[in-house]
mmCIF file of C-alpha atoms in Angstrom:
data_model
loop_
_atom_site.group_PDB
_atom_site.id
_atom_site.type_symbol
_atom_site.label_atom_id
_atom_site.label_comp_id
_atom_site.label_asym_id
_atom_site.label_seq_id
_atom_site.Cartn_x
_atom_site.Cartn_y
_atom_site.Cartn_z
ATOM 1 C CA MET X 1 88.779 22.333 -26.206
ATOM 2 C CA SER X 2 86.745 21.566 -29.306
ATOM 3 C CA GLY X 3 85.984 24.289 -31.789
ATOM 4 C CA ARG X 4 88.158 25.063 -34.745
ATOM 5 C CA SER X 5 91.327 27.029 -34.065
ATOM 6 C CA ALA X 6 93.454 28.885 -36.697
ATOM 7 C CA HIS X 7 95.346 26.997 -39.180
ATOM 8 C CA VAL X 8 98.888 26.429 -37.939
ATOM 9 C CA SER X 9 101.886 26.776 -40.308
ATOM 10 C CA LEU X 10 105.393 26.554 -38.713
ATOM 11 C CA SER X 11 107.413 25.633 -41.608
ATOM 12 C CA THR X 12 110.981 26.820 -41.501
ATOM 13 C CA HIS X 13 111.560 26.062 -45.278
ATOM 14 C CA ALA X 14 110.363 28.009 -48.300
ATOM 15 C CA GLU X 15 107.244 26.376 -49.644
ATOM 16 C CA ASN X 16 108.610 25.444 -52.954
ATOM 17 C CA SER X 17 112.244 24.657 -52.054
ATOM 18 C CA PRO X 18 114.090 21.729 -53.735
ATOM 19 C CA HIS X 19 114.427 20.115 -50.294
ATOM 20 C CA ASP X 20 110.615 19.874 -49.982
ATOM 21 C CA ARG X 21 110.001 18.440 -53.494
ATOM 22 C CA SER X 22 112.627 15.693 -52.877
ATOM 23 C CA THR X 23 111.707 14.646 -49.286
ATOM 24 C CA THR X 24 109.549 11.509 -49.081
ATOM 25 C CA PRO X 25 106.659 11.306 -46.466
ATOM 26 C CA VAL X 26 108.521 8.705 -44.531
ATOM 27 C CA GLU X 27 111.844 10.814 -44.500
ATOM 28 C CA MET X 28 109.588 13.750 -43.393
ATOM 29 C CA TYR X 29 108.032 11.598 -40.721
ATOM 30 C CA MET X 30 111.377 10.347 -39.413
ATOM 31 C CA ALA X 31 112.811 13.887 -39.375
ATOM 32 C CA HIS X 32 109.999 15.263 -37.166
ATOM 33 C CA LEU X 33 110.529 12.334 -34.781
ATOM 34 C CA GLN X 34 114.226 12.998 -34.484
ATOM 35 C CA ALA X 35 113.358 16.767 -33.886
ATOM 36 C CA ILE X 36 110.892 16.237 -31.088
ATOM 37 C CA ARG X 37 112.082 13.111 -29.083
ATOM 38 C CA PRO X 38 115.440 14.421 -27.861
ATOM 39 C CA SER X 39 113.620 17.083 -25.777
ATOM 40 C CA LEU X 40 111.281 14.434 -24.126
ATOM 41 C CA GLN X 41 112.005 12.294 -21.138
ATOM 42 C CA PRO X 42 111.091 8.694 -21.892
ATOM 43 C CA GLN X 43 108.887 7.102 -19.159
ATOM 44 C CA GLN X 44 109.985 3.846 -17.639
ATOM 45 C CA ASN X 45 107.361 1.072 -18.211
ATOM 46 C CA ASN X 46 107.023 -2.375 -19.929
ATOM 47 C CA TYR X 47 104.713 -1.261 -22.772
ATOM 48 C CA SER X 48 105.316 -3.049 -26.104
ATOM 49 C CA GLN X 49 102.875 -1.178 -28.273
ATOM 50 C CA LEU X 50 102.761 2.227 -26.692
ATOM 51 C CA ALA X 51 105.872 4.540 -26.328
ATOM 52 C CA THR X 52 105.318 7.214 -23.716
ATOM 53 C CA TYR X 53 107.274 10.430 -23.066
ATOM 54 C CA PHE X 54 106.855 13.434 -20.655
ATOM 55 C CA ASP X 55 107.762 16.950 -21.280
ATOM 56 C CA GLU X 56 108.192 18.235 -17.759
ATOM 57 C CA SER X 57 108.767 21.802 -18.741
ATOM 58 C CA SER X 58 105.491 22.046 -20.588
ATOM 59 C CA GLN X 59 103.640 19.390 -18.541
ATOM 60 C CA ILE X 60 102.642 17.580 -21.632
ATOM 61 C CA ALA X 61 102.522 13.758 -21.764
ATOM 62 C CA TRP X 62 103.053 12.036 -25.172
ATOM 63 C CA GLY X 63 101.930 8.537 -26.215
ATOM 64 C CA TYR X 64 102.861 7.099 -29.500
ATOM 65 C CA MET X 65 100.673 4.017 -30.595
ATOM 66 C CA GLN X 66 102.177 1.066 -32.596
ATOM 67 C CA GLY X 67 99.814 -1.795 -32.584
ATOM 68 C CA GLU X 68 101.306 -5.155 -33.724
ATOM 69 C CA PRO X 69 100.987 -6.859 -36.134
ATOM 70 C CA ARG X 70 98.781 -4.183 -37.567
ATOM 71 C CA PRO X 71 98.484 -0.627 -36.258
ATOM 72 C CA CYS X 72 95.055 -0.976 -34.920
ATOM 73 C CA PHE X 73 93.551 -1.267 -31.509
ATOM 74 C CA THR X 74 94.820 -4.654 -30.519
ATOM 75 C CA PRO X 75 94.013 -5.962 -26.998
ATOM 76 C CA THR X 76 97.539 -5.310 -25.914
ATOM 77 C CA LEU X 77 97.494 -1.734 -26.974
ATOM 78 C CA LEU X 78 94.158 -1.077 -25.326
ATOM 79 C CA ARG X 79 95.494 -2.517 -22.050
ATOM 80 C CA GLU X 80 98.609 -0.294 -22.256
ATOM 81 C CA MET X 81 96.648 2.716 -22.983
ATOM 82 C CA LEU X 82 94.467 2.134 -19.978
ATOM 83 C CA ALA X 83 97.583 1.655 -17.836
ATOM 84 C CA TRP X 84 99.096 4.913 -19.213
ATOM 85 C CA TRP X 85 95.899 6.778 -18.256
ATOM 86 C CA GLY X 86 96.144 5.412 -14.796
ATOM 87 C CA SER X 87 99.796 6.323 -14.449
ATOM 88 C CA MET X 88 98.956 10.034 -15.371
ATOM 89 C CA VAL X 89 96.135 10.140 -12.896
ATOM 90 C CA SER X 90 98.718 8.941 -10.219
ATOM 91 C CA MET X 91 100.964 11.801 -11.306
ATOM 92 C CA ILE X 92 98.218 14.376 -11.291
ATOM 93 C CA ASP X 93 97.075 13.292 -7.887
ATOM 94 C CA ASP X 94 100.530 13.066 -6.275
ATOM 95 C CA PRO X 95 101.576 16.597 -4.967
ATOM 96 C CA GLU X 96 105.199 15.346 -4.964
ATOM 97 C CA GLN X 97 105.189 14.832 -8.714
ATOM 98 C CA THR X 98 105.194 17.335 -11.703
ATOM 99 C CA ASP X 99 101.475 17.921 -12.818
ATOM 100 C CA VAL X 100 100.207 16.730 -16.285
ATOM 101 C CA LYS X 101 98.164 19.455 -17.957
ATOM 102 C CA TYR X 102 97.991 17.950 -21.479
ATOM 103 C CA PHE X 103 98.329 14.559 -22.917
ATOM 104 C CA VAL X 104 98.745 13.762 -26.596
ATOM 105 C CA LEU X 105 97.873 10.521 -28.317
ATOM 106 C CA ALA X 106 99.895 10.125 -31.619
ATOM 107 C CA SER X 107 101.331 7.298 -33.644
ATOM 108 C CA ASN X 108 104.794 5.687 -34.126
ATOM 109 C CA VAL X 109 103.781 4.402 -37.568
ATOM 110 C CA PRO X 110 104.523 6.567 -40.594
ATOM 111 C CA ASP X 111 101.495 7.715 -42.402
ATOM 112 C CA ILE X 112 98.996 5.822 -40.074
ATOM 113 C CA TYR X 113 97.427 7.129 -36.944
ATOM 114 C CA ASN X 114 95.371 4.112 -36.217
ATOM 115 C CA LEU X 115 93.309 1.709 -38.524
ATOM 116 C CA GLY X 116 90.666 1.138 -36.008
ATOM 117 C CA GLY X 117 89.254 -2.097 -34.518
ATOM 118 C CA ASP X 118 91.158 -5.374 -34.709
ATOM 119 C CA LEU X 119 89.203 -6.849 -37.713
ATOM 120 C CA ASN X 120 90.960 -10.124 -37.419
ATOM 121 C CA LEU X 121 89.720 -10.435 -33.812
ATOM 122 C CA PHE X 122 86.245 -9.364 -35.073
ATOM 123 C CA MET X 123 86.061 -12.048 -37.598
ATOM 124 C CA LYS X 124 87.271 -14.668 -35.230
ATOM 125 C CA HIS X 125 84.680 -13.847 -32.639
ATOM 126 C CA ILE X 126 81.868 -13.587 -35.219
ATOM 127 C CA ALA X 127 82.815 -16.890 -36.708
ATOM 128 C CA ALA X 128 82.685 -18.572 -33.234
ATOM 129 C CA ARG X 129 79.389 -16.700 -32.493
ATOM 130 C CA ASP X 130 81.166 -15.454 -29.289
ATOM 131 C CA ARG X 131 79.106 -12.453 -28.257
ATOM 132 C CA ASP X 132 80.706 -12.133 -24.891
ATOM 133 C CA ALA X 133 84.255 -12.015 -26.245
ATOM 134 C CA LEU X 134 83.102 -9.378 -28.918
ATOM 135 C CA TYR X 135 81.251 -7.344 -26.301
ATOM 136 C CA ARG X 136 84.286 -7.343 -23.888
ATOM 137 C CA TYR X 137 86.511 -6.053 -26.715
ATOM 138 C CA ALA X 138 84.174 -3.362 -27.609
ATOM 139 C CA ILE X 139 83.965 -2.304 -23.935
ATOM 140 C CA SER X 140 87.686 -1.937 -23.808
ATOM 141 C CA CYS X 141 87.583 0.305 -26.695
ATOM 142 C CA ILE X 142 84.860 2.379 -25.110
ATOM 143 C CA ASP X 143 86.722 2.605 -21.769
ATOM 144 C CA SER X 144 89.885 3.902 -23.532
ATOM 145 C CA SER X 145 88.156 6.509 -25.750
ATOM 146 C CA TYR X 146 85.942 7.649 -22.909
ATOM 147 C CA ALA X 147 89.009 8.375 -20.704
ATOM 148 C CA VAL X 148 90.241 10.561 -23.518
ATOM 149 C CA HIS X 149 86.972 12.335 -23.841
ATOM 150 C CA ARG X 150 86.621 12.880 -20.094
ATOM 151 C CA HIS X 151 90.389 14.032 -19.937
ATOM 152 C CA LEU X 152 90.995 11.402 -17.281
ATOM 153 C CA ASN X 153 88.114 12.751 -15.157
ATOM 154 C CA ARG X 154 90.469 15.594 -14.116
ATOM 155 C CA PRO X 155 89.161 19.144 -14.765
ATOM 156 C CA ASN X 156 92.475 20.779 -15.435
ATOM 157 C CA VAL X 157 93.685 18.227 -18.058
ATOM 158 C CA THR X 158 93.274 18.717 -21.802
ATOM 159 C CA SER X 159 93.395 15.587 -24.167
ATOM 160 C CA ILE X 160 94.874 16.117 -27.626
ATOM 161 C CA ALA X 161 94.748 13.746 -30.656
ATOM 162 C CA LEU X 162 97.568 14.259 -33.087
ATOM 163 C CA VAL X 163 96.699 12.732 -36.471
ATOM 164 C CA GLN X 164 99.604 12.445 -38.937
ATOM 165 C CA GLY X 165 98.291 9.723 -41.229
ATOM 166 C CA GLN X 166 95.205 7.487 -41.804
ATOM 167 C CA ALA X 167 92.649 7.354 -39.035
ATOM 168 C CA LEU X 168 90.061 4.797 -39.845
ATOM 169 C CA GLY X 169 87.032 3.560 -37.934
ATOM 170 C CA GLY X 170 87.931 3.156 -34.255
ATOM 171 C CA GLY X 171 91.095 5.131 -34.906
ATOM 172 C CA LEU X 172 89.059 8.132 -35.964
ATOM 173 C CA GLU X 173 86.543 7.559 -33.135
ATOM 174 C CA CYS X 174 89.397 7.707 -30.626
ATOM 175 C CA ALA X 175 90.663 11.021 -32.203
ATOM 176 C CA LEU X 176 87.146 12.386 -32.143
ATOM 177 C CA ALA X 177 86.916 11.755 -28.459
ATOM 178 C CA ALA X 178 89.793 14.155 -27.717
ATOM 179 C CA ASN X 179 89.215 17.675 -26.428
ATOM 180 C CA VAL X 180 91.362 18.846 -29.215
ATOM 181 C CA LEU X 181 91.855 17.184 -32.683
ATOM 182 C CA ILE X 182 94.992 18.344 -34.518
ATOM 183 C CA ALA X 183 95.707 16.857 -37.986
ATOM 184 C CA GLU X 184 98.269 17.450 -40.650
ATOM 185 C CA ARG X 185 97.318 18.344 -44.225
ATOM 186 C CA GLY X 186 97.008 15.280 -46.286
ATOM 187 C CA ALA X 187 96.001 12.940 -43.480
ATOM 188 C CA LYS X 188 93.022 10.803 -44.472
ATOM 189 C CA MET X 189 90.179 10.013 -42.041
ATOM 190 C CA GLY X 190 87.013 7.981 -42.356
ATOM 191 C CA LEU X 191 84.469 5.628 -41.058
ATOM 192 C CA PRO X 192 84.579 2.616 -43.607
ATOM 193 C CA GLU X 193 82.284 0.239 -41.639
ATOM 194 C CA ILE X 194 79.212 0.716 -43.832
ATOM 195 C CA LEU X 195 81.280 -0.825 -46.735
ATOM 196 C CA PHE X 196 81.037 -4.175 -44.918
ATOM 197 C CA ASN X 197 77.442 -3.694 -43.789
ATOM 198 C CA LEU X 198 78.148 -2.433 -40.257
ATOM 199 C CA PHE X 199 78.454 0.903 -38.603
ATOM 200 C CA PRO X 200 81.172 2.430 -36.265
ATOM 201 C CA GLY X 201 79.669 1.685 -32.904
ATOM 202 C CA MET X 202 82.299 2.688 -30.402
ATOM 203 C CA GLY X 203 81.856 6.512 -30.207
ATOM 204 C CA ALA X 204 81.511 7.777 -33.797
ATOM 205 C CA LEU X 205 77.925 9.046 -33.553
ATOM 206 C CA THR X 206 78.420 10.312 -30.087
ATOM 207 C CA TYR X 207 81.607 12.260 -30.448
ATOM 208 C CA LEU X 208 81.175 13.296 -34.169
ATOM 209 C CA GLY X 209 77.497 14.330 -33.504
ATOM 210 C CA ARG X 210 78.724 16.729 -30.840
ATOM 211 C CA ARG X 211 81.189 18.262 -33.097
ATOM 212 C CA VAL X 212 79.099 18.852 -36.327
ATOM 213 C CA GLY X 213 75.489 17.817 -35.424
ATOM 214 C CA HIS X 214 74.037 14.491 -35.799
ATOM 215 C CA HIS X 215 72.613 14.948 -39.366
ATOM 216 C CA LEU X 216 76.175 15.638 -40.651
ATOM 217 C CA ALA X 217 77.591 12.968 -38.617
ATOM 218 C CA GLU X 218 75.121 10.312 -40.022
ATOM 219 C CA LYS X 219 75.918 11.547 -43.556
ATOM 220 C CA ILE X 220 79.692 11.060 -42.975
ATOM 221 C CA ILE X 221 79.075 7.564 -41.568
ATOM 222 C CA ARG X 222 76.740 6.610 -44.291
ATOM 223 C CA SER X 223 79.274 7.616 -47.043
ATOM 224 C CA GLY X 224 82.081 5.284 -45.820
ATOM 225 C CA LYS X 225 84.514 7.485 -47.621
ATOM 226 C CA LEU X 226 87.838 8.874 -46.726
ATOM 227 C CA TYR X 227 88.166 12.645 -46.151
ATOM 228 C CA LEU X 228 91.279 14.791 -46.087
ATOM 229 C CA ALA X 229 92.155 16.613 -42.965
ATOM 230 C CA GLU X 230 91.472 19.901 -44.994
ATOM 231 C CA GLU X 231 87.815 18.819 -45.644
ATOM 232 C CA LEU X 232 87.229 17.778 -41.986
ATOM 233 C CA TYR X 233 88.766 21.073 -40.869
ATOM 234 C CA GLU X 234 86.245 23.042 -43.058
ATOM 235 C CA MET X 235 83.441 20.906 -41.606
ATOM 236 C CA GLY X 236 84.538 21.652 -37.975
ATOM 237 C CA VAL X 237 85.641 18.104 -37.305
ATOM 238 C CA VAL X 238 89.296 18.898 -37.063
ATOM 239 C CA ASP X 239 90.240 21.749 -34.535
ATOM 240 C CA VAL X 240 93.747 22.576 -35.806
ATOM 241 C CA LEU X 241 95.226 21.983 -39.252
ATOM 242 C CA ALA X 242 98.968 21.713 -39.365
ATOM 243 C CA GLU X 243 101.435 21.535 -42.327
ATOM 244 C CA PRO X 244 102.876 17.988 -43.125
ATOM 245 C CA GLY X 245 105.570 17.040 -40.597
ATOM 246 C CA GLU X 246 104.696 19.915 -38.266
ATOM 247 C CA GLY X 247 102.119 18.146 -36.050
ATOM 248 C CA GLU X 248 104.168 18.192 -32.850
ATOM 249 C CA ALA X 249 105.027 21.847 -33.356
ATOM 250 C CA ALA X 250 101.396 22.513 -33.753
ATOM 251 C CA VAL X 251 100.646 20.919 -30.499
ATOM 252 C CA TYR X 252 103.065 23.130 -28.754
ATOM 253 C CA GLU X 253 101.698 26.215 -30.539
ATOM 254 C CA HIS X 254 98.088 25.236 -29.485
ATOM 255 C CA VAL X 255 99.221 24.788 -25.795
ATOM 256 C CA ARG X 256 100.886 28.239 -25.902
ATOM 257 C CA ARG X 257 97.742 29.775 -27.080
ATOM 258 C CA GLU X 258 95.456 27.842 -24.569
ATOM 259 C CA GLU X 259 97.796 28.870 -21.630
ATOM 260 C CA LYS X 260 96.884 32.563 -22.376
ATOM 261 C CA SER X 261 93.274 31.939 -21.648
ATOM 262 C CA ARG X 262 93.325 28.537 -19.853
ATOM 263 C CA ASN X 263 90.861 29.405 -17.086
ATOM 264 C CA GLY X 264 88.265 30.567 -19.449
ATOM 265 C CA ILE X 265 88.709 27.761 -21.864
ATOM 266 C CA LEU X 266 88.420 25.068 -19.163
ATOM 267 C CA ALA X 267 85.429 26.729 -17.763
ATOM 268 C CA LEU X 268 83.753 26.898 -21.164
ATOM 269 C CA ARG X 269 84.598 23.216 -21.735
ATOM 270 C CA ALA X 270 82.920 22.340 -18.436
ATOM 271 C CA ALA X 271 79.918 24.314 -19.315
ATOM 272 C CA ARG X 272 79.527 22.496 -22.649
ATOM 273 C CA GLU X 273 79.999 19.068 -20.995
ATOM 274 C CA LEU X 274 76.854 19.976 -19.079
ATOM 275 C CA SER X 275 74.891 21.258 -21.946
ATOM 276 C CA GLN X 276 75.964 18.541 -24.357
ATOM 277 C CA PRO X 277 76.956 15.542 -22.137
ATOM 278 C CA ALA X 278 78.378 12.320 -23.657
ATOM 279 C CA SER X 279 77.469 9.724 -21.144
ATOM 280 C CA TYR X 280 79.159 6.389 -20.573
ATOM 281 C CA GLU X 281 75.739 4.747 -20.627
ATOM 282 C CA GLU X 282 75.008 6.116 -24.151
ATOM 283 C CA LEU X 283 78.244 4.621 -25.429
ATOM 284 C CA ILE X 284 77.462 1.223 -23.909
ATOM 285 C CA ARG X 285 73.979 0.964 -25.366
ATOM 286 C CA ILE X 286 75.189 1.952 -28.781
ATOM 287 C CA THR X 287 78.062 -0.722 -28.551
ATOM 288 C CA GLU X 288 75.404 -3.396 -27.574
ATOM 289 C CA ILE X 289 73.516 -2.449 -30.893
ATOM 290 C CA TRP X 290 76.924 -2.749 -32.751
ATOM 291 C CA VAL X 291 77.694 -6.083 -31.248
ATOM 292 C CA ASP X 292 74.287 -7.558 -32.261
ATOM 293 C CA ALA X 293 74.606 -6.119 -35.766
ATOM 294 C CA ALA X 294 78.157 -7.641 -36.024
ATOM 295 C CA LEU X 295 76.741 -11.015 -35.280
ATOM 296 C CA ARG X 296 74.252 -10.601 -38.127
ATOM 297 C CA LEU X 297 76.963 -10.046 -40.819
ATOM 298 C CA THR X 298 76.817 -12.501 -43.645
ATOM 299 C CA SER X 299 79.678 -14.349 -45.265
ATOM 300 C CA LYS X 300 79.701 -11.868 -48.038
ATOM 301 C CA ASP X 301 80.092 -9.115 -45.575
ATOM 302 C CA LEU X 302 82.983 -10.861 -43.782
ATOM 303 C CA ARG X 303 84.746 -11.385 -47.105
ATOM 304 C CA MET X 304 84.590 -7.696 -47.739
ATOM 305 C CA MET X 305 85.963 -7.198 -44.183
ATOM 306 C CA GLU X 306 88.819 -9.593 -44.867
ATOM 307 C CA ARG X 307 89.691 -7.769 -48.144
ATOM 308 C CA LEU X 308 89.877 -4.510 -46.180
ATOM 309 C CA VAL X 309 92.314 -6.191 -43.830
ATOM 310 C CA SER X 310 94.413 -7.473 -46.662
ATOM 311 C CA ARG X 311 94.705 -3.959 -48.207
ATOM 312 C CA GLN X 312 95.556 -2.415 -44.916
ATOM 313 C CA THR X 313 98.222 -5.122 -44.103
ATOM 314 C CA SER X 314 99.723 -4.513 -47.542
ATOM 315 C CA LYS X 315 99.998 -0.765 -46.870
ATOM 316 C CA VAL X 316 101.500 -1.317 -43.490
ATOM 317 C CA GLU X 317 104.201 -3.736 -44.993
ATOM 318 C CA THR X 318 105.014 -1.298 -47.732
ATOM 319 C CA THR X 319 105.459 1.446 -45.197
ATOM 320 C CA ALA X 320 107.684 -0.698 -43.083
ATOM 321 C CA VAL X 321 109.909 -1.333 -46.052
ATOM 322 C CA GLU X 322 110.083 2.415 -47.000
ATOM 323 C CA THR X 323 110.954 3.157 -43.307
ATOM 324 C CA GLY X 324 113.743 0.623 -43.272
ATOM 325 C CA LEU X 325 115.250 1.878 -46.470
ATOM 326 C CA SER X 326 114.947 5.516 -45.105
ATOM 327 C CA ASN X 327 116.680 4.499 -41.896
ATOM 328 C CA ALA X 328 119.457 2.625 -43.829
ATOM 329 C CA PHE X 329 119.928 5.671 -46.121
ATOM 330 C CA HIS X 330 120.409 8.055 -43.218
ATOM 331 C CA ALA X 331 122.470 5.752 -41.054
#
């Protein structure tokens, strides 16, 4: 559940070994995927932007996002996430199937968790003055993050966000919705919407405010800046801080610790959800404010948004090239 946990370090290498100094971030990312995937059972589905696995022995479901063409919340990714939530509920409610006690939302894209809303889609709907389409997209984002926050409406499930790279805007909002936010050192997170004259309207104030208080939440939103995972851990935003490349191991370590006091932890979470409720109605009303504000953006604001998309796309393309080179080198 929310609330800062001890910093997790599970490195098997000496801190300053020559291996650590020569390993690139992409190589480190590929190594940790190779280490974790063989122990997981792939789930059979037709998803194109979400890879899902199930660790039956630990009762942990894993979902790795990969939005295309940019690692953001595309309509396809959102549909697949909602379908995955539904499949897990079916598993939980079926006494013939292994129960799901934890589910983890992570990323398949090196150095990027999720870049947030589909800004190209935003600009298209804003240019067309299509309020209904913009509202429907926003609601699909709310539906997905609220399912994470409500742990699928199943009292014995814990949702975990594993951030191993940039989490921006809606990407950070979704991570904040989780019961437990685990982030690797060096991961950058932020809410840049104020830079193009908007605000993050799909859960930031709701979820961040309940973690650190609404005064600090507004300060973070107004700043528009990127924060390191280490800074957000000190603020109480991040629950567990892991070493680079050790995020999955940190998840298993957190689960091991929670299992020791699971009854008390789940009861405390239920009590806090009563004392600090995050209602679906609150999220909807804030989203309506966001939609109307988005439709008031000027051409100057949209140009700023377009520049942000261009920079993000450039970073994704660079990372893809580095990943390809890394795969070729290790082939």
